[in-house]
PDB file of C-alpha atoms in Angstrom:
ATOM      1  CA  UNK A   1       0.283  -9.429 -13.563  1.00  0.00           C
ATOM      2  CA  UNK A   2      -1.101 -12.386 -11.638  1.00  0.00           C
ATOM      3  CA  UNK A   3       2.206 -14.224 -12.199  1.00  0.00           C
ATOM      4  CA  UNK A   4       3.570 -11.947  -9.482  1.00  0.00           C
ATOM      5  CA  UNK A   5       1.807 -14.138  -6.909  1.00  0.00           C
ATOM      6  CA  UNK A   6       4.601 -16.668  -7.335  1.00  0.00           C
ATOM      7  CA  UNK A   7       7.385 -14.205  -6.431  1.00  0.00           C
ATOM      8  CA  UNK A   8       9.559 -15.616  -3.672  1.00  0.00           C
ATOM      9  CA  UNK A   9      11.546 -14.130  -0.825  1.00  0.00           C
ATOM     10  CA  UNK A  10      14.333 -11.934  -2.161  1.00  0.00           C
ATOM     11  CA  UNK A  11      12.689 -11.547  -5.571  1.00  0.00           C
ATOM     12  CA  UNK A  12      13.382  -8.612  -7.830  1.00  0.00           C
ATOM     13  CA  UNK A  13      10.350  -7.497  -9.838  1.00  0.00           C
ATOM     14  CA  UNK A  14      11.050  -5.043 -12.660  1.00  0.00           C
ATOM     15  CA  UNK A  15       8.236  -3.645 -14.795  1.00  0.00           C
ATOM     16  CA  UNK A  16       9.142  -3.424 -18.470  1.00  0.00           C
ATOM     17  CA  UNK A  17       5.925  -1.743 -19.671  1.00  0.00           C
ATOM     18  CA  UNK A  18       2.682  -0.175 -18.462  1.00  0.00           C
ATOM     19  CA  UNK A  19      -0.008  -2.658 -17.408  1.00  0.00           C
ATOM     20  CA  UNK A  20      -3.725  -1.993 -17.902  1.00  0.00           C
ATOM     21  CA  UNK A  21      -5.751  -4.562 -15.964  1.00  0.00           C
ATOM     22  CA  UNK A  22      -8.999  -3.410 -17.651  1.00  0.00           C
ATOM     23  CA  UNK A  23     -10.992  -3.640 -14.406  1.00  0.00           C
ATOM     24  CA  UNK A  24      -9.813  -7.135 -13.447  1.00  0.00           C
ATOM     25  CA  UNK A  25     -10.476  -8.248  -9.876  1.00  0.00           C
ATOM     26  CA  UNK A  26      -7.936  -9.991  -7.663  1.00  0.00           C
ATOM     27  CA  UNK A  27      -6.772 -10.425  -4.094  1.00  0.00           C
ATOM     28  CA  UNK A  28      -3.395  -8.965  -3.034  1.00  0.00           C
ATOM     29  CA  UNK A  29      -0.833  -9.925  -5.659  1.00  0.00           C
ATOM     30  CA  UNK A  30       1.823 -10.744  -3.104  1.00  0.00           C
ATOM     31  CA  UNK A  31       1.239 -12.395   0.265  1.00  0.00           C
ATOM     32  CA  UNK A  32      -1.058 -10.747   2.763  1.00  0.00           C
ATOM     33  CA  UNK A  33       0.489 -12.806   5.573  1.00  0.00           C
ATOM     34  CA  UNK A  34       2.616 -10.551   7.783  1.00  0.00           C
ATOM     35  CA  UNK A  35       4.483 -13.620   9.072  1.00  0.00           C
ATOM     36  CA  UNK A  36       5.587 -14.337   5.462  1.00  0.00           C
ATOM     37  CA  UNK A  37       5.745 -10.899   3.826  1.00  0.00           C
ATOM     38  CA  UNK A  38       7.115 -10.085   0.413  1.00  0.00           C
ATOM     39  CA  UNK A  39      10.822  -9.359   0.881  1.00  0.00           C
ATOM     40  CA  UNK A  40      12.569  -8.023  -2.182  1.00  0.00           C
ATOM     41  CA  UNK A  41      12.664  -5.199  -4.674  1.00  0.00           C
ATOM     42  CA  UNK A  42       9.895  -3.850  -6.895  1.00  0.00           C
ATOM     43  CA  UNK A  43      11.178  -1.496  -9.578  1.00  0.00           C
ATOM     44  CA  UNK A  44       8.457   0.264 -11.548  1.00  0.00           C
ATOM     45  CA  UNK A  45      10.919   1.826 -14.016  1.00  0.00           C
ATOM     46  CA  UNK A  46       8.528   4.774 -14.428  1.00  0.00           C
ATOM     47  CA  UNK A  47       5.651   2.556 -15.572  1.00  0.00           C
ATOM     48  CA  UNK A  48       1.980   2.540 -14.547  1.00  0.00           C
ATOM     49  CA  UNK A  49      -0.302  -0.263 -13.371  1.00  0.00           C
ATOM     50  CA  UNK A  50      -3.930   0.768 -13.765  1.00  0.00           C
ATOM     51  CA  UNK A  51      -7.575  -0.263 -13.473  1.00  0.00           C
ATOM     52  CA  UNK A  52      -7.250  -3.075 -10.909  1.00  0.00           C
ATOM     53  CA  UNK A  53      -9.715  -4.012  -8.173  1.00  0.00           C
ATOM     54  CA  UNK A  54      -8.273  -5.768  -5.127  1.00  0.00           C
ATOM     55  CA  UNK A  55     -11.253  -7.234  -3.290  1.00  0.00           C
ATOM     56  CA  UNK A  56     -10.425  -8.949   0.009  1.00  0.00           C
ATOM     57  CA  UNK A  57     -13.011  -7.579   2.488  1.00  0.00           C
ATOM     58  CA  UNK A  58     -12.486 -10.254   5.163  1.00  0.00           C
ATOM     59  CA  UNK A  59      -8.671 -10.013   5.225  1.00  0.00           C
ATOM     60  CA  UNK A  60      -6.072  -7.754   6.780  1.00  0.00           C
ATOM     61  CA  UNK A  61      -2.898  -6.614   4.988  1.00  0.00           C
ATOM     62  CA  UNK A  62      -4.568  -5.822   1.679  1.00  0.00           C
ATOM     63  CA  UNK A  63      -3.034  -3.918  -1.242  1.00  0.00           C
ATOM     64  CA  UNK A  64      -1.115  -4.529  -4.446  1.00  0.00           C
ATOM     65  CA  UNK A  65       1.422  -5.985  -2.013  1.00  0.00           C
ATOM     66  CA  UNK A  66      -0.429  -7.280   1.049  1.00  0.00           C
ATOM     67  CA  UNK A  67       2.523  -7.338   3.466  1.00  0.00           C
ATOM     68  CA  UNK A  68       6.126  -6.287   2.794  1.00  0.00           C
ATOM     69  CA  UNK A  69       9.259  -6.224   4.953  1.00  0.00           C
ATOM     70  CA  UNK A  70      12.786  -5.043   4.179  1.00  0.00           C
ATOM     71  CA  UNK A  71      11.543  -4.145   0.715  1.00  0.00           C
ATOM     72  CA  UNK A  72      12.397  -1.416  -1.781  1.00  0.00           C
ATOM     73  CA  UNK A  73       9.634  -0.075  -4.061  1.00  0.00           C
ATOM     74  CA  UNK A  74      10.519   2.677  -6.537  1.00  0.00           C
ATOM     75  CA  UNK A  75       9.461   4.592  -9.652  1.00  0.00           C
ATOM     76  CA  UNK A  76       5.886   3.344  -9.943  1.00  0.00           C
ATOM     77  CA  UNK A  77       2.443   4.831 -10.612  1.00  0.00           C
ATOM     78  CA  UNK A  78      -0.825   3.112  -9.671  1.00  0.00           C
ATOM     79  CA  UNK A  79      -3.941   4.526 -11.290  1.00  0.00           C
ATOM     80  CA  UNK A  80      -7.661   3.797 -11.046  1.00  0.00           C
ATOM     81  CA  UNK A  81      -7.406   1.159  -8.301  1.00  0.00           C
ATOM     82  CA  UNK A  82     -10.223   0.054  -6.005  1.00  0.00           C
ATOM     83  CA  UNK A  83      -8.907  -1.672  -2.869  1.00  0.00           C
ATOM     84  CA  UNK A  84     -11.247  -3.315  -0.344  1.00  0.00           C
ATOM     85  CA  UNK A  85      -9.926  -4.863   2.871  1.00  0.00           C
ATOM     86  CA  UNK A  86     -10.823  -5.452   6.511  1.00  0.00           C
ATOM     87  CA  UNK A  87      -7.750  -3.895   8.178  1.00  0.00           C
ATOM     88  CA  UNK A  88      -4.269  -2.614   7.267  1.00  0.00           C
ATOM     89  CA  UNK A  89      -5.356  -1.676   3.751  1.00  0.00           C
ATOM     90  CA  UNK A  90      -3.566   0.554   1.254  1.00  0.00           C
ATOM     91  CA  UNK A  91      -3.361   0.851  -2.509  1.00  0.00           C
ATOM     92  CA  UNK A  92       0.338  -0.081  -2.662  1.00  0.00           C
ATOM     93  CA  UNK A  93       0.928  -1.999   0.599  1.00  0.00           C
ATOM     94  CA  UNK A  94      -1.344  -3.075   3.451  1.00  0.00           C
ATOM     95  CA  UNK A  95       1.373  -3.720   6.094  1.00  0.00           C
ATOM     96  CA  UNK A  96       4.836  -2.215   5.487  1.00  0.00           C
ATOM     97  CA  UNK A  97       7.783  -2.983   7.790  1.00  0.00           C
ATOM     98  CA  UNK A  98      11.362  -1.602   7.656  1.00  0.00           C
ATOM     99  CA  UNK A  99      10.994  -0.669   3.996  1.00  0.00           C
ATOM    100  CA  UNK A 100      11.839   1.994   1.428  1.00  0.00           C
ATOM    101  CA  UNK A 101       9.400   3.689  -0.972  1.00  0.00           C
ATOM    102  CA  UNK A 102      10.512   6.403  -3.389  1.00  0.00           C
ATOM    103  CA  UNK A 103       8.860   8.086  -6.379  1.00  0.00           C
ATOM    104  CA  UNK A 104       5.582   6.178  -6.084  1.00  0.00           C
ATOM    105  CA  UNK A 105       2.356   7.929  -7.049  1.00  0.00           C
ATOM    106  CA  UNK A 106      -1.264   6.775  -6.704  1.00  0.00           C
ATOM    107  CA  UNK A 107      -3.933   8.483  -8.803  1.00  0.00           C
ATOM    108  CA  UNK A 108      -7.714   8.201  -8.555  1.00  0.00           C
ATOM    109  CA  UNK A 109      -7.725   5.417  -5.982  1.00  0.00           C
ATOM    110  CA  UNK A 110     -10.694   4.234  -3.960  1.00  0.00           C
ATOM    111  CA  UNK A 111      -9.797   2.515  -0.679  1.00  0.00           C
ATOM    112  CA  UNK A 112     -12.533   0.910   1.452  1.00  0.00           C
ATOM    113  CA  UNK A 113     -11.580  -0.391   4.912  1.00  0.00           C
ATOM    114  CA  UNK A 114     -13.799  -2.512   7.164  1.00  0.00           C
ATOM    115  CA  UNK A 115     -14.160  -2.605  10.934  1.00  0.00           C
ATOM    116  CA  UNK A 116     -10.455  -3.173  11.537  1.00  0.00           C
ATOM    117  CA  UNK A 117      -9.376   0.306  10.428  1.00  0.00           C
ATOM    118  CA  UNK A 118      -5.843   1.387   9.481  1.00  0.00           C
ATOM    119  CA  UNK A 119      -6.347   2.449   5.900  1.00  0.00           C
ATOM    120  CA  UNK A 120      -4.186   4.664   3.719  1.00  0.00           C
ATOM    121  CA  UNK A 121      -4.156   5.823   0.135  1.00  0.00           C
ATOM    122  CA  UNK A 122      -0.585   4.513  -0.241  1.00  0.00           C
ATOM    123  CA  UNK A 123       0.086   2.332   2.844  1.00  0.00           C
ATOM    124  CA  UNK A 124      -2.350   1.111   5.495  1.00  0.00           C
ATOM    125  CA  UNK A 125       0.055   0.346   8.360  1.00  0.00           C
ATOM    126  CA  UNK A 126       3.739   1.371   8.347  1.00  0.00           C
ATOM    127  CA  UNK A 127       6.044   0.377  11.184  1.00  0.00           C
ATOM    128  CA  UNK A 128       9.728  -0.011  11.841  1.00  0.00           C
ATOM    129  CA  UNK A 129      12.218  -1.349  14.341  1.00  0.00           C
ATOM    130  CA  UNK A 130      15.065  -0.158  12.117  1.00  0.00           C
ATOM    131  CA  UNK A 131      14.356   2.373   9.357  1.00  0.00           C
ATOM    132  CA  UNK A 132      11.267   3.101   7.282  1.00  0.00           C
ATOM    133  CA  UNK A 133      11.365   5.566   4.399  1.00  0.00           C
ATOM    134  CA  UNK A 134       8.740   7.186   2.149  1.00  0.00           C
ATOM    135  CA  UNK A 135       9.974   9.972  -0.122  1.00  0.00           C
ATOM    136  CA  UNK A 136       8.497  11.658  -3.190  1.00  0.00           C
ATOM    137  CA  UNK A 137       5.066  10.033  -2.976  1.00  0.00           C
ATOM    138  CA  UNK A 138       1.560  11.283  -3.710  1.00  0.00           C
ATOM    139  CA  UNK A 139      -2.037  10.074  -3.601  1.00  0.00           C
ATOM    140  CA  UNK A 140      -5.333  11.327  -5.015  1.00  0.00           C
ATOM    141  CA  UNK A 141      -8.705   9.671  -4.494  1.00  0.00           C
ATOM    142  CA  UNK A 142     -11.061   8.621  -1.711  1.00  0.00           C
ATOM    143  CA  UNK A 143     -10.804   6.525   1.433  1.00  0.00           C
ATOM    144  CA  UNK A 144     -13.813   5.220   3.356  1.00  0.00           C
ATOM    145  CA  UNK A 145     -13.326   3.423   6.654  1.00  0.00           C
ATOM    146  CA  UNK A 146     -15.577   2.052   9.334  1.00  0.00           C
ATOM    147  CA  UNK A 147     -13.028   2.579  12.112  1.00  0.00           C
ATOM    148  CA  UNK A 148      -9.983   4.609  13.290  1.00  0.00           C
ATOM    149  CA  UNK A 149      -6.393   5.249  12.155  1.00  0.00           C
ATOM    150  CA  UNK A 150      -6.790   6.324   8.537  1.00  0.00           C
ATOM    151  CA  UNK A 151      -4.890   8.808   6.417  1.00  0.00           C
ATOM    152  CA  UNK A 152      -4.807  10.000   2.853  1.00  0.00           C
ATOM    153  CA  UNK A 153      -1.202   8.810   2.478  1.00  0.00           C
ATOM    154  CA  UNK A 154      -0.578   6.400   5.384  1.00  0.00           C
ATOM    155  CA  UNK A 155      -3.150   5.095   7.883  1.00  0.00           C
ATOM    156  CA  UNK A 156      -0.707   4.522  10.749  1.00  0.00           C
ATOM    157  CA  UNK A 157       3.018   5.270  10.913  1.00  0.00           C
ATOM    158  CA  UNK A 158       5.103   4.339  13.948  1.00  0.00           C
ATOM    159  CA  UNK A 159       8.636   3.366  14.906  1.00  0.00           C
ATOM    160  CA  UNK A 160       9.198   1.189  17.949  1.00  0.00           C
ATOM    161  CA  UNK A 161      12.989   1.358  18.307  1.00  0.00           C
ATOM    162  CA  UNK A 162      13.922   2.653  14.862  1.00  0.00           C
ATOM    163  CA  UNK A 163      13.010   5.681  12.814  1.00  0.00           C
ATOM    164  CA  UNK A 164      10.663   6.684  10.039  1.00  0.00           C
ATOM    165  CA  UNK A 165      11.405   9.306   7.404  1.00  0.00           C
ATOM    166  CA  UNK A 166       8.491  10.692   5.419  1.00  0.00           C
ATOM    167  CA  UNK A 167       9.252  13.611   3.098  1.00  0.00           C
ATOM    168  CA  UNK A 168       8.203  15.366  -0.111  1.00  0.00           C
ATOM    169  CA  UNK A 169       4.739  13.801   0.036  1.00  0.00           C
ATOM    170  CA  UNK A 170       1.281  14.985  -1.028  1.00  0.00           C
ATOM    171  CA  UNK A 171      -2.244  13.660  -0.539  1.00  0.00           C
ATOM    172  CA  UNK A 172      -5.514  14.961  -1.930  1.00  0.00           C
ATOM    173  CA  UNK A 173      -7.802  12.270  -0.549  1.00  0.00           C
ATOM    174  CA  UNK A 174     -11.318  12.604   0.822  1.00  0.00           C
ATOM    175  CA  UNK A 175     -11.218  10.540   4.038  1.00  0.00           C
ATOM    176  CA  UNK A 176     -14.616   9.456   5.394  1.00  0.00           C
ATOM    177  CA  UNK A 177     -15.118   7.495   8.629  1.00  0.00           C
ATOM    178  CA  UNK A 178     -18.597   5.974   8.917  1.00  0.00           C
ATOM    179  CA  UNK A 179     -18.502   5.219  12.648  1.00  0.00           C
ATOM    180  CA  UNK A 180     -17.001   7.230  15.463  1.00  0.00           C
ATOM    181  CA  UNK A 181     -13.267   6.921  15.313  1.00  0.00           C
ATOM    182  CA  UNK A 182     -10.095   8.737  16.185  1.00  0.00           C
ATOM    183  CA  UNK A 183      -6.682   9.376  14.666  1.00  0.00           C
ATOM    184  CA  UNK A 184      -7.879  10.093  11.134  1.00  0.00           C
ATOM    185  CA  UNK A 185      -6.178  12.656   8.933  1.00  0.00           C
ATOM    186  CA  UNK A 186      -5.712  13.933   5.438  1.00  0.00           C
ATOM    187  CA  UNK A 187      -2.051  12.851   5.266  1.00  0.00           C
ATOM    188  CA  UNK A 188      -1.284  10.538   8.219  1.00  0.00           C
TER     189      UNK A 188
END
Protein backbone atom coordinates (compact mmCIF):
# COMPACT_ATOMS: atom_id res chain seq x y z
CA UNK A 1 0.00 0.00 0.00
CA UNK A 2 2.85 2.40 0.69
CA UNK A 3 3.79 2.26 -3.01
CA UNK A 4 0.80 4.55 -3.53
CA UNK A 5 2.92 7.44 -2.22
CA UNK A 6 4.63 7.55 -5.60
CA UNK A 7 1.39 8.06 -7.57
CA UNK A 8 1.67 11.08 -9.83
CA UNK A 9 -0.76 13.65 -11.14
CA UNK A 10 -3.38 12.01 -13.35
CA UNK A 11 -2.72 8.54 -11.91
CA UNK A 12 -5.30 5.80 -11.97
CA UNK A 13 -5.20 3.55 -8.91
CA UNK A 14 -7.23 0.35 -9.14
CA UNK A 15 -7.43 -2.07 -6.22
CA UNK A 16 -7.26 -5.70 -7.30
CA UNK A 17 -7.78 -7.27 -3.85
CA UNK A 18 -8.59 -6.45 -0.23
CA UNK A 19 -5.68 -5.02 1.78
CA UNK A 20 -5.22 -5.72 5.50
CA UNK A 21 -2.56 -3.40 6.91
CA UNK A 22 -2.49 -5.34 10.22
CA UNK A 23 -2.28 -2.16 12.31
CA UNK A 24 0.55 -0.55 10.32
CA UNK A 25 1.18 3.15 10.93
CA UNK A 26 1.77 5.70 8.19
CA UNK A 27 1.26 9.32 7.21
CA UNK A 28 -1.22 10.17 4.43
CA UNK A 29 -0.57 7.83 1.52
CA UNK A 30 -0.94 10.56 -1.07
CA UNK A 31 0.21 14.16 -0.69
CA UNK A 32 -1.15 16.25 2.13
CA UNK A 33 -0.10 19.43 0.31
CA UNK A 34 -3.19 21.24 -0.99
CA UNK A 35 -1.01 23.11 -3.50
CA UNK A 36 -0.01 19.72 -5.01
CA UNK A 37 -3.04 17.49 -4.38
CA UNK A 38 -3.60 14.02 -5.73
CA UNK A 39 -5.38 14.44 -9.07
CA UNK A 40 -6.60 11.23 -10.62
CA UNK A 41 -8.88 8.26 -10.15
CA UNK A 42 -9.03 5.77 -7.30
CA UNK A 43 -11.15 2.73 -8.11
CA UNK A 44 -11.75 0.41 -5.17
CA UNK A 45 -13.48 -2.24 -7.31
CA UNK A 46 -15.55 -3.25 -4.26
CA UNK A 47 -12.47 -4.03 -2.16
CA UNK A 48 -11.63 -3.11 1.44
CA UNK A 49 -8.56 -1.50 2.99
CA UNK A 50 -8.48 -2.16 6.72
CA UNK A 51 -6.56 -1.78 9.98
CA UNK A 52 -4.42 1.26 9.11
CA UNK A 53 -3.33 4.06 11.44
CA UNK A 54 -2.57 7.41 9.81
CA UNK A 55 -0.69 9.41 12.42
CA UNK A 56 0.16 12.99 11.42
CA UNK A 57 -0.86 15.11 14.44
CA UNK A 58 1.08 18.24 13.43
CA UNK A 59 -0.20 18.35 9.83
CA UNK A 60 -3.31 19.53 8.03
CA UNK A 61 -4.94 17.64 5.15
CA UNK A 62 -4.68 14.20 6.72
CA UNK A 63 -6.41 11.02 5.54
CA UNK A 64 -5.81 8.03 3.30
CA UNK A 65 -5.53 10.75 0.65
CA UNK A 66 -4.32 13.95 2.31
CA UNK A 67 -5.47 16.41 -0.37
CA UNK A 68 -7.34 15.64 -3.61
CA UNK A 69 -8.61 17.83 -6.45
CA UNK A 70 -10.56 16.94 -9.59
CA UNK A 71 -10.48 13.34 -8.40
CA UNK A 72 -12.88 10.41 -8.69
CA UNK A 73 -13.01 7.86 -5.85
CA UNK A 74 -15.44 4.94 -6.15
CA UNK A 75 -16.44 1.50 -4.86
CA UNK A 76 -14.24 1.36 -1.77
CA UNK A 77 -14.60 0.35 1.89
CA UNK A 78 -12.24 1.51 4.65
CA UNK A 79 -12.46 -0.42 7.90
CA UNK A 80 -10.80 -0.14 11.30
CA UNK A 81 -8.83 3.05 10.56
CA UNK A 82 -7.41 5.44 13.15
CA UNK A 83 -6.66 8.87 11.66
CA UNK A 84 -4.90 11.59 13.66
CA UNK A 85 -4.34 15.07 12.22
CA UNK A 86 -4.15 18.73 13.19
CA UNK A 87 -6.74 20.16 10.76
CA UNK A 88 -8.75 19.12 7.69
CA UNK A 89 -8.75 15.46 8.72
CA UNK A 90 -10.92 12.64 7.41
CA UNK A 91 -10.62 8.90 7.01
CA UNK A 92 -10.72 9.01 3.20
CA UNK A 93 -9.61 12.58 2.36
CA UNK A 94 -8.46 15.52 4.47
CA UNK A 95 -9.03 18.30 1.88
CA UNK A 96 -11.30 17.52 -1.10
CA UNK A 97 -11.76 19.99 -3.97
CA UNK A 98 -14.02 19.69 -7.06
CA UNK A 99 -14.18 15.92 -6.72
CA UNK A 100 -16.50 12.93 -7.02
CA UNK A 101 -17.04 10.20 -4.41
CA UNK A 102 -19.50 7.36 -4.94
CA UNK A 103 -20.14 4.07 -3.12
CA UNK A 104 -17.49 4.63 -0.45
CA UNK A 105 -18.11 3.28 3.04
CA UNK A 106 -16.09 3.74 6.25
CA UNK A 107 -16.63 1.30 9.11
CA UNK A 108 -15.38 1.51 12.69
CA UNK A 109 -13.17 4.54 12.16
CA UNK A 110 -11.59 6.67 14.85
CA UNK A 111 -10.76 10.24 13.78
CA UNK A 112 -8.86 12.56 16.14
CA UNK A 113 -8.47 16.22 15.13
CA UNK A 114 -6.24 18.76 16.87
CA UNK A 115 -6.69 22.48 17.47
CA UNK A 116 -7.26 23.26 13.80
CA UNK A 117 -10.66 21.57 13.60
CA UNK A 118 -12.49 20.52 10.41
CA UNK A 119 -12.75 16.80 10.92
CA UNK A 120 -15.06 14.30 9.26
CA UNK A 121 -15.56 10.57 9.28
CA UNK A 122 -15.23 10.52 5.47
CA UNK A 123 -13.87 13.97 4.48
CA UNK A 124 -12.50 16.74 6.69
CA UNK A 125 -12.91 19.75 4.38
CA UNK A 126 -14.88 19.64 1.11
CA UNK A 127 -15.05 22.67 -1.17
CA UNK A 128 -15.79 23.48 -4.76
CA UNK A 129 -15.62 26.24 -7.33
CA UNK A 130 -17.15 23.90 -9.92
CA UNK A 131 -18.89 20.71 -8.77
CA UNK A 132 -18.39 18.46 -5.76
CA UNK A 133 -20.26 15.18 -5.41
CA UNK A 134 -20.70 12.61 -2.63
CA UNK A 135 -23.29 9.90 -3.24
CA UNK A 136 -23.97 6.54 -1.60
CA UNK A 137 -21.53 6.96 1.29
CA UNK A 138 -21.64 5.93 4.93
CA UNK A 139 -19.53 6.17 8.08
CA UNK A 140 -19.58 4.47 11.48
CA UNK A 141 -17.19 5.20 14.33
CA UNK A 142 -16.03 8.07 16.52
CA UNK A 143 -14.64 11.55 15.95
CA UNK A 144 -12.91 13.61 18.64
CA UNK A 145 -11.90 17.19 17.94
CA UNK A 146 -10.45 20.02 19.94
CA UNK A 147 -12.11 22.72 17.83
CA UNK A 148 -15.06 23.58 15.52
CA UNK A 149 -16.45 22.43 12.15
CA UNK A 150 -16.74 18.67 12.55
CA UNK A 151 -19.26 16.18 11.23
CA UNK A 152 -19.80 12.46 11.20
CA UNK A 153 -19.59 12.40 7.39
CA UNK A 154 -17.97 15.71 6.37
CA UNK A 155 -16.46 18.34 8.68
CA UNK A 156 -17.07 21.32 6.39
CA UNK A 157 -18.81 21.44 3.01
CA UNK A 158 -19.01 24.64 0.98
CA UNK A 159 -19.21 25.85 -2.60
CA UNK A 160 -17.82 29.25 -3.49
CA UNK A 161 -19.07 29.66 -7.07
CA UNK A 162 -19.97 26.06 -7.88
CA UNK A 163 -22.24 23.47 -6.35
CA UNK A 164 -22.08 20.51 -4.03
CA UNK A 165 -24.32 17.45 -4.25
CA UNK A 166 -24.51 15.18 -1.23
CA UNK A 167 -27.09 12.38 -1.36
CA UNK A 168 -27.92 8.88 -0.12
CA UNK A 169 -25.52 9.23 2.81
CA UNK A 170 -25.52 7.88 6.37
CA UNK A 171 -23.39 8.52 9.45
CA UNK A 172 -23.50 6.84 12.84
CA UNK A 173 -20.56 8.63 14.43
CA UNK A 174 -20.16 9.83 18.00
CA UNK A 175 -18.77 13.37 17.60
CA UNK A 176 -17.05 14.82 20.68
CA UNK A 177 -15.61 18.34 20.88
CA UNK A 178 -13.27 18.82 23.85
CA UNK A 179 -13.21 22.63 23.83
CA UNK A 180 -16.00 25.06 23.12
CA UNK A 181 -16.70 25.06 19.43
CA UNK A 182 -19.43 25.67 16.92
CA UNK A 183 -20.70 24.14 13.70
CA UNK A 184 -20.46 20.51 14.78
CA UNK A 185 -22.98 17.92 13.66
CA UNK A 186 -23.72 14.26 13.29
CA UNK A 187 -23.66 14.38 9.47
CA UNK A 188 -22.18 17.72 8.34
